[in-house]
Amino acid sequence: MKKIAIIGSSGQLGTDLSRELGQRDAYELHTLDHGDIECADRQSVEKALFSIAPDIVLNCAAFVRVDESEDDPDSAFRVNALGAGYVARACSEIDAAAVYISTDYVFDGTRGTPYSEEDPPNPLNVYAISKLAGEFLVRNFCKSHFIVRSSGLYGTGGNQKGPANFIETMLSLAKNESPIRVVDDQILTPTFTKDLARAIVGLIDTDAYGTYHVTNSGQCSWYEFGKAVFEISGLKPDYGPVSSKEYGTKALRPSYSALDNSRVHQLGIAPLRGWRDALAQFFELRSRA
Ligand SMILES: NC(=O)c1ccc[n+]([C@@H]2O[C@H](COP(=O)([O-])OP(=O)(O)OC[C@H]3O[C@@H](n4cnc5c(N)ncnc54)[C@H](OP(=O)(O)O)[C@@H]3O)[C@@H](O)[C@H]2O)c1
């Protein structure tokens, strides 16, 4: 039986990975939330991981606040880069495989067709730069690594401190009377963490270490994503599109960041379902929670 540790286990992806791995007899699961480990502290990382001595470490912890990262690069780099490096170095010392979750935002969006793992990253914002730095540190410190880039994550688990993701933000805005405007010139693939978790478990069942793109299928703008949220939920707010320029955020984001998943398919991992089907199931599961 393989020992597996999940860091950031109470986040969106961490929760679904815990659920997915909890159903499998092949793994002894150790969940580590922020109270159990501080990734930005090398001693804390080593204490937690050396005492478990896992065979695989899934690092789902991150500083994910994209706009805040512009003014607070220290926090972003401490967790997403240095922290990822501490985890990967500890993995290497105990011969564990390291799994690091990265982002579609490492790309600049100019390609216009889905990005492959071979395409050169060119991040546009501090958050994405810190995640890319994390990728380099993971590759440098731990030979046995999987780097999984995904996009627009949402799930039924995660942080209860505020709206956890785009969907919850939309639902919460719809409670007010104010108009809701969402950018229609940034294309991505929204990805359900339940589907991503299953694919990651398929990936770690292999020893085909490397960098992989894993998202649901298809693509849409954030505006279309929000439209689908309101269609499925039956809410009818004053909803409309806006350009990124008009909307204006602190951090620049790529105008196109769909990811080509063919490399992971070549390992025998089935393509993830279309983003609309995944969204429909999210709502089903959410209503039961
Ligand atoms: N969200 C997206 O749209 C998206 C898109 C592409 C890639 N990703 C990547 O996917 C991964 C998972 O994202 P997610 O949406 O599941 O994130 P999430 O819901 O914010 O979960 C992150 C978890 O990590 C914990 N954490 C944060 N800082 C930590 C630290 N310094 N030490 C230990 N634990 C810490 C958080 O705990 P507290 O909340 O208690 O601090 C939280 O439980 C991240 O690597 C993220 O960069 C996310």
mmCIF file of C-alpha atoms and ligand atoms in Angstrom:
data_model
loop_
_atom_site.group_PDB
_atom_site.id
_atom_site.type_symbol
_atom_site.label_atom_id
_atom_site.label_comp_id
_atom_site.label_asym_id
_atom_site.label_seq_id
_atom_site.Cartn_x
_atom_site.Cartn_y
_atom_site.Cartn_z
ATOM 1 C CA MET A 1 0.000 0.000 0.000
ATOM 2 C CA LYS A 2 1.391 3.423 -0.982
ATOM 3 C CA LYS A 3 1.387 6.255 1.542
ATOM 4 C CA ILE A 4 0.135 9.494 0.099
ATOM 5 C CA ALA A 5 0.043 12.955 1.690
ATOM 6 C CA ILE A 6 -2.183 15.792 0.486
ATOM 7 C CA ILE A 7 -1.060 19.310 1.395
ATOM 8 C CA GLY A 8 -3.849 21.909 1.244
ATOM 9 C CA SER A 9 -6.305 19.077 1.835
ATOM 10 C CA SER A 10 -9.200 21.331 2.805
ATOM 11 C CA GLY A 11 -9.015 23.472 -0.353
ATOM 12 C CA GLN A 12 -11.185 22.867 -3.423
ATOM 13 C CA LEU A 13 -8.869 20.410 -5.160
ATOM 14 C CA GLY A 14 -7.490 19.007 -1.895
ATOM 15 C CA THR A 15 -11.021 18.077 -0.802
ATOM 16 C CA ASP A 16 -11.800 16.219 -4.031
ATOM 17 C CA LEU A 17 -8.428 14.468 -4.048
ATOM 18 C CA SER A 18 -9.077 13.360 -0.459
ATOM 19 C CA ARG A 19 -12.505 12.026 -1.506
ATOM 20 C CA GLU A 20 -11.114 10.260 -4.573
ATOM 21 C CA LEU A 21 -8.153 8.680 -2.772
ATOM 22 C CA GLY A 22 -10.276 7.832 0.278
ATOM 23 C CA GLN A 23 -12.191 5.374 -1.948
ATOM 24 C CA ARG A 24 -9.058 3.530 -3.067
ATOM 25 C CA ASP A 25 -7.615 0.652 -1.082
ATOM 26 C CA ALA A 26 -4.224 1.029 -2.755
ATOM 27 C CA TYR A 27 -3.424 4.185 -0.773
ATOM 28 C CA GLU A 28 -2.926 5.073 2.878
ATOM 29 C CA LEU A 29 -4.095 8.667 2.935
ATOM 30 C CA HIS A 30 -2.639 11.472 5.104
ATOM 31 C CA THR A 31 -4.397 14.833 4.817
ATOM 32 C CA LEU A 32 -2.548 18.002 5.817
ATOM 33 C CA ASP A 33 -4.413 21.274 6.027
ATOM 34 C CA HIS A 34 -2.960 24.682 6.836
ATOM 35 C CA GLY A 35 -3.096 23.916 10.574
ATOM 36 C CA ASP A 36 -0.870 20.842 10.056
ATOM 37 C CA ILE A 37 1.764 22.333 7.759
ATOM 38 C CA GLU A 38 3.037 25.754 6.728
ATOM 39 C CA CYS A 39 4.503 25.393 3.263
ATOM 40 C CA ALA A 40 6.346 28.684 3.507
ATOM 41 C CA ASP A 41 8.326 27.344 6.470
ATOM 42 C CA ARG A 42 10.941 24.757 5.548
ATOM 43 C CA GLN A 43 11.061 23.287 9.066
ATOM 44 C CA SER A 44 7.308 22.863 9.208
ATOM 45 C CA VAL A 45 7.342 21.138 5.799
ATOM 46 C CA GLU A 46 10.143 18.765 6.796
ATOM 47 C CA LYS A 47 8.611 17.976 10.197
ATOM 48 C CA ALA A 48 5.254 17.074 8.656
ATOM 49 C CA LEU A 49 6.573 15.111 5.693
ATOM 50 C CA PHE A 50 9.465 13.302 7.371
ATOM 51 C CA SER A 51 7.181 12.012 10.131
ATOM 52 C CA ILE A 52 4.712 10.555 7.583
ATOM 53 C CA ALA A 53 7.378 9.456 5.062
ATOM 54 C CA PRO A 54 4.882 9.260 2.180
ATOM 55 C CA ASP A 55 5.590 7.720 -1.225
ATOM 56 C CA ILE A 56 3.709 10.531 -2.977
ATOM 57 C CA VAL A 57 2.998 14.127 -1.932
ATOM 58 C CA LEU A 58 0.190 16.040 -3.632
ATOM 59 C CA ASN A 59 0.802 19.732 -3.035
ATOM 60 C CA CYS A 60 -2.489 21.615 -3.502
ATOM 61 C CA ALA A 61 -1.569 24.536 -1.226
ATOM 62 C CA ALA A 62 -1.225 27.901 -2.878
ATOM 63 C CA PHE A 63 -1.624 31.636 -2.491
ATOM 64 C CA VAL A 64 -4.378 31.897 -5.101
ATOM 65 C CA ARG A 65 -5.391 35.559 -4.808
ATOM 66 C CA VAL A 66 -4.356 36.750 -8.264
ATOM 67 C CA ASP A 67 -5.035 40.490 -7.894
ATOM 68 C CA GLU A 68 -3.687 40.686 -4.328
ATOM 69 C CA SER A 69 -0.445 39.097 -5.523
ATOM 70 C CA GLU A 70 0.344 42.233 -7.550
ATOM 71 C CA ASP A 71 0.718 44.238 -4.322
ATOM 72 C CA ASP A 72 1.936 41.339 -2.221
ATOM 73 C CA PRO A 73 4.442 39.374 -4.295
ATOM 74 C CA ASP A 74 6.152 38.220 -1.070
ATOM 75 C CA SER A 75 3.140 36.142 -0.030
ATOM 76 C CA ALA A 76 2.692 34.707 -3.511
ATOM 77 C CA PHE A 77 6.357 33.754 -3.836
ATOM 78 C CA ARG A 78 6.641 32.446 -0.260
ATOM 79 C CA VAL A 79 3.922 29.848 -0.845
ATOM 80 C CA ASN A 80 3.788 29.234 -4.592
ATOM 81 C CA ALA A 81 7.518 29.256 -5.278
ATOM 82 C CA LEU A 82 9.643 28.826 -2.128
ATOM 83 C CA GLY A 83 7.011 26.680 -0.404
ATOM 84 C CA ALA A 84 6.673 24.453 -3.469
ATOM 85 C CA GLY A 85 10.454 24.148 -3.478
ATOM 86 C CA TYR A 86 10.584 23.164 0.216
ATOM 87 C CA VAL A 87 7.977 20.468 -0.404
ATOM 88 C CA ALA A 88 9.800 19.156 -3.479
ATOM 89 C CA ARG A 89 13.165 19.107 -1.688
ATOM 90 C CA ALA A 90 11.674 17.214 1.265
ATOM 91 C CA CYS A 91 10.110 14.764 -1.227
ATOM 92 C CA SER A 92 13.456 14.171 -2.829
ATOM 93 C CA GLU A 93 15.076 13.487 0.558
ATOM 94 C CA ILE A 94 12.523 10.788 1.408
ATOM 95 C CA ASP A 95 12.292 9.397 -2.149
ATOM 96 C CA ALA A 96 8.704 10.516 -2.566
ATOM 97 C CA ALA A 97 7.175 11.671 -5.841
ATOM 98 C CA ALA A 98 6.121 15.334 -5.766
ATOM 99 C CA VAL A 99 2.937 16.542 -7.444
ATOM 100 C CA TYR A 100 2.636 20.296 -7.960
ATOM 101 C CA ILE A 101 -0.482 21.962 -9.314
ATOM 102 C CA SER A 102 0.143 24.849 -11.668
ATOM 103 C CA THR A 103 -1.931 27.112 -13.826
ATOM 104 C CA ASP A 104 -2.977 28.052 -17.371
ATOM 105 C CA TYR A 105 -1.949 31.595 -16.405
ATOM 106 C CA VAL A 106 1.717 30.702 -17.074
ATOM 107 C CA PHE A 107 0.851 31.494 -20.722
ATOM 108 C CA ASP A 108 0.360 34.956 -22.217
ATOM 109 C CA GLY A 109 -2.708 34.102 -24.299
ATOM 110 C CA THR A 110 -1.338 35.150 -27.681
ATOM 111 C CA ARG A 111 -1.382 31.645 -29.183
ATOM 112 C CA GLY A 112 -5.126 31.483 -29.816
ATOM 113 C CA THR A 113 -5.252 27.659 -29.950
ATOM 114 C CA PRO A 114 -4.895 25.300 -26.964
ATOM 115 C CA TYR A 115 -1.457 25.455 -25.356
ATOM 116 C CA SER A 116 0.653 22.294 -25.232
ATOM 117 C CA GLU A 117 3.259 21.509 -22.585
ATOM 118 C CA GLU A 118 5.928 22.394 -25.184
ATOM 119 C CA ASP A 119 4.724 25.969 -25.585
ATOM 120 C CA PRO A 120 6.940 28.553 -23.897
ATOM 121 C CA PRO A 121 5.340 30.137 -20.819
ATOM 122 C CA ASN A 122 5.221 33.909 -20.589
ATOM 123 C CA PRO A 123 3.227 34.840 -17.481
ATOM 124 C CA LEU A 124 1.498 38.230 -17.368
ATOM 125 C CA ASN A 125 0.989 38.603 -13.615
ATOM 126 C CA VAL A 126 2.810 38.102 -10.307
ATOM 127 C CA TYR A 127 0.673 35.120 -9.242
ATOM 128 C CA ALA A 128 1.499 33.305 -12.498
ATOM 129 C CA ILE A 129 5.183 34.215 -12.241
ATOM 130 C CA SER A 130 5.276 32.769 -8.713
ATOM 131 C CA LYS A 131 3.572 29.565 -9.931
ATOM 132 C CA LEU A 132 6.030 29.250 -12.819
ATOM 133 C CA ALA A 133 8.912 29.773 -10.378
ATOM 134 C CA GLY A 134 7.350 26.979 -8.284
ATOM 135 C CA GLU A 135 7.368 24.708 -11.341
ATOM 136 C CA PHE A 136 11.084 25.359 -11.895
ATOM 137 C CA LEU A 137 11.917 24.695 -8.230
ATOM 138 C CA VAL A 138 9.924 21.445 -8.247
ATOM 139 C CA ARG A 139 11.719 20.264 -11.419
ATOM 140 C CA ASN A 140 15.048 21.261 -9.931
ATOM 141 C CA PHE A 141 14.621 19.672 -6.489
ATOM 142 C CA CYS A 142 12.687 16.494 -7.192
ATOM 143 C CA LYS A 143 13.341 14.313 -10.220
ATOM 144 C CA SER A 144 10.193 12.236 -9.585
ATOM 145 C CA HIS A 145 7.645 14.976 -10.132
ATOM 146 C CA PHE A 146 4.340 15.566 -11.829
ATOM 147 C CA ILE A 147 3.475 19.165 -12.648
ATOM 148 C CA VAL A 148 -0.204 19.433 -13.515
ATOM 149 C CA ARG A 149 -1.430 22.675 -15.069
ATOM 150 C CA SER A 150 -5.150 23.288 -14.907
ATOM 151 C CA SER A 151 -7.601 26.148 -15.289
ATOM 152 C CA GLY A 152 -10.591 27.935 -13.711
ATOM 153 C CA LEU A 153 -11.067 25.487 -10.817
ATOM 154 C CA TYR A 154 -14.299 25.049 -8.921
ATOM 155 C CA GLY A 155 -15.479 22.350 -6.571
ATOM 156 C CA THR A 156 -17.876 21.636 -3.749
ATOM 157 C CA GLY A 157 -15.128 21.674 -1.121
ATOM 158 C CA GLY A 158 -12.840 24.465 -0.107
ATOM 159 C CA ASN A 159 -12.424 27.583 1.860
ATOM 160 C CA GLN A 160 -15.475 28.849 3.680
ATOM 161 C CA LYS A 161 -13.882 32.263 4.370
ATOM 162 C CA GLY A 162 -15.548 33.899 1.365
ATOM 163 C CA PRO A 163 -16.909 33.009 -2.079
ATOM 164 C CA ALA A 164 -14.656 30.060 -2.904
ATOM 165 C CA ASN A 165 -14.695 30.344 -6.670
ATOM 166 C CA PHE A 166 -16.226 32.097 -9.678
ATOM 167 C CA ILE A 167 -19.528 30.188 -9.412
ATOM 168 C CA GLU A 168 -20.058 31.043 -5.747
ATOM 169 C CA THR A 169 -19.121 34.650 -6.525
ATOM 170 C CA MET A 170 -21.765 34.782 -9.279
ATOM 171 C CA LEU A 171 -24.433 33.210 -7.055
ATOM 172 C CA SER A 172 -23.646 35.582 -4.246
ATOM 173 C CA LEU A 173 -23.694 38.664 -6.553
ATOM 174 C CA ALA A 174 -27.069 37.549 -7.917
ATOM 175 C CA LYS A 175 -28.561 38.014 -4.438
ATOM 176 C CA ASN A 176 -28.060 41.784 -4.855
ATOM 177 C CA GLU A 177 -30.037 43.861 -7.300
ATOM 178 C CA SER A 178 -26.910 45.336 -8.913
ATOM 179 C CA PRO A 179 -25.978 44.512 -12.512
ATOM 180 C CA ILE A 180 -23.364 41.786 -12.962
ATOM 181 C CA ARG A 181 -20.786 42.283 -15.700
ATOM 182 C CA VAL A 182 -18.238 39.618 -16.616
ATOM 183 C CA VAL A 183 -15.397 39.704 -19.135
ATOM 184 C CA ASP A 184 -16.103 38.130 -22.515
ATOM 185 C CA ASP A 185 -12.597 38.462 -23.952
ATOM 186 C CA GLN A 186 -10.761 35.928 -21.777
ATOM 187 C CA ILE A 187 -11.192 32.331 -22.944
ATOM 188 C CA LEU A 188 -10.464 29.397 -20.637
ATOM 189 C CA THR A 189 -11.679 25.928 -19.745
ATOM 190 C CA PRO A 190 -13.504 25.891 -16.407
ATOM 191 C CA THR A 191 -12.516 22.704 -14.611
ATOM 192 C CA PHE A 192 -14.389 20.750 -11.933
ATOM 193 C CA THR A 193 -11.962 19.641 -9.204
ATOM 194 C CA LYS A 194 -13.824 16.301 -8.929
ATOM 195 C CA ASP A 195 -12.842 15.499 -12.543
ATOM 196 C CA LEU A 196 -9.341 16.890 -12.147
ATOM 197 C CA ALA A 197 -8.799 14.845 -8.973
ATOM 198 C CA ARG A 198 -9.744 11.624 -10.755
ATOM 199 C CA ALA A 199 -7.307 12.380 -13.589
ATOM 200 C CA ILE A 200 -4.505 13.206 -11.133
ATOM 201 C CA VAL A 201 -5.040 9.877 -9.379
ATOM 202 C CA GLY A 202 -4.814 8.180 -12.808
ATOM 203 C CA LEU A 203 -1.580 10.053 -13.435
ATOM 204 C CA ILE A 204 0.100 9.092 -10.181
ATOM 205 C CA ASP A 205 -0.782 5.447 -10.825
ATOM 206 C CA THR A 206 1.849 5.708 -13.598
ATOM 207 C CA ASP A 207 5.475 6.677 -13.167
ATOM 208 C CA ALA A 208 5.401 8.845 -16.288
ATOM 209 C CA TYR A 209 6.834 11.856 -14.491
ATOM 210 C CA GLY A 210 6.707 15.248 -16.207
ATOM 211 C CA THR A 211 4.476 18.210 -16.965
ATOM 212 C CA TYR A 212 0.837 17.716 -17.994
ATOM 213 C CA HIS A 213 -2.144 19.842 -18.956
ATOM 214 C CA VAL A 214 -5.416 18.577 -17.455
ATOM 215 C CA THR A 215 -8.745 20.406 -17.800
ATOM 216 C CA ASN A 216 -12.346 19.625 -18.659
ATOM 217 C CA SER A 217 -13.035 19.639 -22.423
ATOM 218 C CA GLY A 218 -14.092 22.624 -24.509
ATOM 219 C CA GLN A 219 -13.586 26.303 -23.860
ATOM 220 C CA CYS A 220 -15.583 29.456 -23.158
ATOM 221 C CA SER A 221 -15.243 33.022 -21.983
ATOM 222 C CA TRP A 222 -15.777 33.900 -18.313
ATOM 223 C CA TYR A 223 -18.986 35.608 -19.502
ATOM 224 C CA GLU A 224 -20.242 32.351 -21.096
ATOM 225 C CA PHE A 225 -19.264 30.448 -17.973
ATOM 226 C CA GLY A 226 -21.341 32.827 -15.848
ATOM 227 C CA LYS A 227 -24.241 32.610 -18.316
ATOM 228 C CA ALA A 228 -24.227 28.811 -17.926
ATOM 229 C CA VAL A 229 -24.158 29.232 -14.126
ATOM 230 C CA PHE A 230 -27.335 31.322 -14.264
ATOM 231 C CA GLU A 231 -29.024 29.018 -16.822
ATOM 232 C CA ILE A 232 -28.467 25.961 -14.629
ATOM 233 C CA SER A 233 -29.272 27.695 -11.353
ATOM 234 C CA GLY A 234 -32.415 29.312 -12.805
ATOM 235 C CA LEU A 235 -31.424 32.763 -11.502
ATOM 236 C CA LYS A 236 -32.131 35.784 -13.707
ATOM 237 C CA PRO A 237 -29.969 38.710 -12.623
ATOM 238 C CA ASP A 238 -29.150 41.712 -14.807
ATOM 239 C CA TYR A 239 -26.205 39.976 -16.469
ATOM 240 C CA GLY A 240 -24.012 41.115 -19.344
ATOM 241 C CA PRO A 241 -20.573 41.082 -20.971
ATOM 242 C CA VAL A 242 -17.791 43.606 -20.503
ATOM 243 C CA SER A 243 -14.292 43.890 -21.981
ATOM 244 C CA SER A 244 -11.245 43.284 -19.775
ATOM 245 C CA LYS A 245 -10.212 46.864 -20.457
ATOM 246 C CA GLU A 246 -13.539 48.253 -19.235
ATOM 247 C CA TYR A 247 -13.663 45.894 -16.265
ATOM 248 C CA GLY A 248 -10.080 46.682 -15.215
ATOM 249 C CA THR A 249 -8.336 44.408 -12.727
ATOM 250 C CA LYS A 250 -4.993 44.896 -11.026
ATOM 251 C CA ALA A 251 -3.489 41.771 -12.560
ATOM 252 C CA LEU A 252 -3.387 41.223 -16.317
ATOM 253 C CA ARG A 253 -4.785 37.878 -17.418
ATOM 254 C CA PRO A 254 -4.278 35.963 -20.672
ATOM 255 C CA SER A 255 -6.992 36.504 -23.285
ATOM 256 C CA TYR A 256 -6.796 32.821 -24.201
ATOM 257 C CA SER A 257 -5.609 29.986 -21.979
ATOM 258 C CA ALA A 258 -7.267 26.727 -23.057
ATOM 259 C CA LEU A 259 -4.846 23.834 -22.591
ATOM 260 C CA ASP A 260 -4.194 20.949 -24.969
ATOM 261 C CA ASN A 261 -4.639 17.745 -22.924
ATOM 262 C CA SER A 262 -3.266 15.259 -25.511
ATOM 263 C CA ARG A 263 -0.182 14.324 -23.495
ATOM 264 C CA VAL A 264 -2.202 13.030 -20.558
ATOM 265 C CA HIS A 265 -4.581 11.205 -22.943
ATOM 266 C CA GLN A 266 -1.585 9.386 -24.438
ATOM 267 C CA LEU A 267 -1.066 7.767 -21.015
ATOM 268 C CA GLY A 268 -4.528 6.189 -21.302
ATOM 269 C CA ILE A 269 -6.282 8.748 -19.129
ATOM 270 C CA ALA A 270 -9.673 9.433 -20.725
ATOM 271 C CA PRO A 271 -10.498 12.994 -21.776
ATOM 272 C CA LEU A 272 -12.391 14.850 -19.061
ATOM 273 C CA ARG A 273 -16.046 15.538 -19.920
ATOM 274 C CA GLY A 274 -17.156 18.850 -21.404
ATOM 275 C CA TRP A 275 -17.164 21.820 -19.051
ATOM 276 C CA ARG A 276 -20.977 22.262 -19.266
ATOM 277 C CA ASP A 277 -21.676 18.655 -18.228
ATOM 278 C CA ALA A 278 -19.212 19.003 -15.384
ATOM 279 C CA LEU A 279 -20.894 22.250 -14.287
ATOM 280 C CA ALA A 280 -24.309 20.562 -14.309
ATOM 281 C CA GLN A 281 -23.013 17.822 -12.029
ATOM 282 C CA PHE A 282 -21.406 20.381 -9.744
ATOM 283 C CA PHE A 283 -24.847 21.937 -9.205
ATOM 284 C CA GLU A 284 -26.400 18.527 -8.534
ATOM 285 C CA LEU A 285 -23.779 17.718 -5.912
ATOM 286 C CA ARG A 286 -23.936 21.227 -4.443
ATOM 287 C CA SER A 287 -27.682 20.946 -3.953
ATOM 288 C CA ARG A 288 -27.184 17.731 -1.991
ATOM 289 C CA ALA A 289 -24.425 19.158 0.246
HETATM 290 N N1 LIG B 1 -8.451 28.165 -8.323
HETATM 291 C C1 LIG B 1 -8.156 28.169 -9.632
HETATM 292 O O1 LIG B 1 -8.916 28.659 -10.456
HETATM 293 C C2 LIG B 1 -6.871 27.524 -10.094
HETATM 294 C C3 LIG B 1 -6.593 27.478 -11.474
HETATM 295 C C4 LIG B 1 -5.428 26.832 -11.897
HETATM 296 C C5 LIG B 1 -4.571 26.281 -10.966
HETATM 297 N N2 LIG B 1 -4.852 26.388 -9.637
HETATM 298 C C6 LIG B 1 -3.936 25.772 -8.676
HETATM 299 O O2 LIG B 1 -4.582 24.621 -8.165
HETATM 300 C C7 LIG B 1 -4.178 24.403 -6.824
HETATM 301 C C8 LIG B 1 -5.393 24.191 -5.939
HETATM 302 O O3 LIG B 1 -6.218 25.338 -6.004
HETATM 303 P P1 LIG B 1 -7.563 25.446 -5.161
HETATM 304 O O4 LIG B 1 -8.484 26.304 -5.949
HETATM 305 O O5 LIG B 1 -7.970 24.108 -4.697
HETATM 306 O O6 LIG B 1 -7.031 26.307 -3.931
HETATM 307 P P2 LIG B 1 -7.763 26.619 -2.528
HETATM 308 O O7 LIG B 1 -9.168 26.135 -2.557
HETATM 309 O O8 LIG B 1 -7.473 28.035 -2.213
HETATM 310 O O9 LIG B 1 -6.962 25.682 -1.512
HETATM 311 C C9 LIG B 1 -5.658 25.936 -1.147
HETATM 312 C C10 LIG B 1 -5.433 25.296 0.197
HETATM 313 O O10 LIG B 1 -4.077 25.500 0.565
HETATM 314 C C11 LIG B 1 -4.031 25.966 1.912
HETATM 315 N N3 LIG B 1 -2.873 26.810 2.050
HETATM 316 C C12 LIG B 1 -2.715 28.075 1.592
HETATM 317 N N4 LIG B 1 -1.521 28.556 1.913
HETATM 318 C C13 LIG B 1 -0.888 27.570 2.584
HETATM 319 C C14 LIG B 1 0.390 27.467 3.191
HETATM 320 N N5 LIG B 1 1.241 28.503 3.186
HETATM 321 N N6 LIG B 1 0.731 26.312 3.801
HETATM 322 C C15 LIG B 1 -0.158 25.278 3.853
HETATM 323 N N7 LIG B 1 -1.379 25.325 3.320
HETATM 324 C C16 LIG B 1 -1.744 26.469 2.691
HETATM 325 C C17 LIG B 1 -5.313 26.729 2.108
HETATM 326 O O11 LIG B 1 -5.624 26.780 3.479
HETATM 327 P P3 LIG B 1 -6.229 28.153 4.113
HETATM 328 O O12 LIG B 1 -7.368 28.541 3.220
HETATM 329 O O13 LIG B 1 -6.640 27.727 5.486
HETATM 330 O O14 LIG B 1 -5.101 29.133 4.070
HETATM 331 C C18 LIG B 1 -6.298 25.898 1.305
HETATM 332 O O15 LIG B 1 -6.839 24.853 2.070
HETATM 333 C C19 LIG B 1 -3.290 25.591 -6.439
HETATM 334 O O16 LIG B 1 -1.953 25.214 -6.618
HETATM 335 C C20 LIG B 1 -3.643 26.648 -7.458
HETATM 336 O O17 LIG B 1 -2.578 27.523 -7.713
HETATM 337 C C21 LIG B 1 -5.997 26.983 -9.172
#
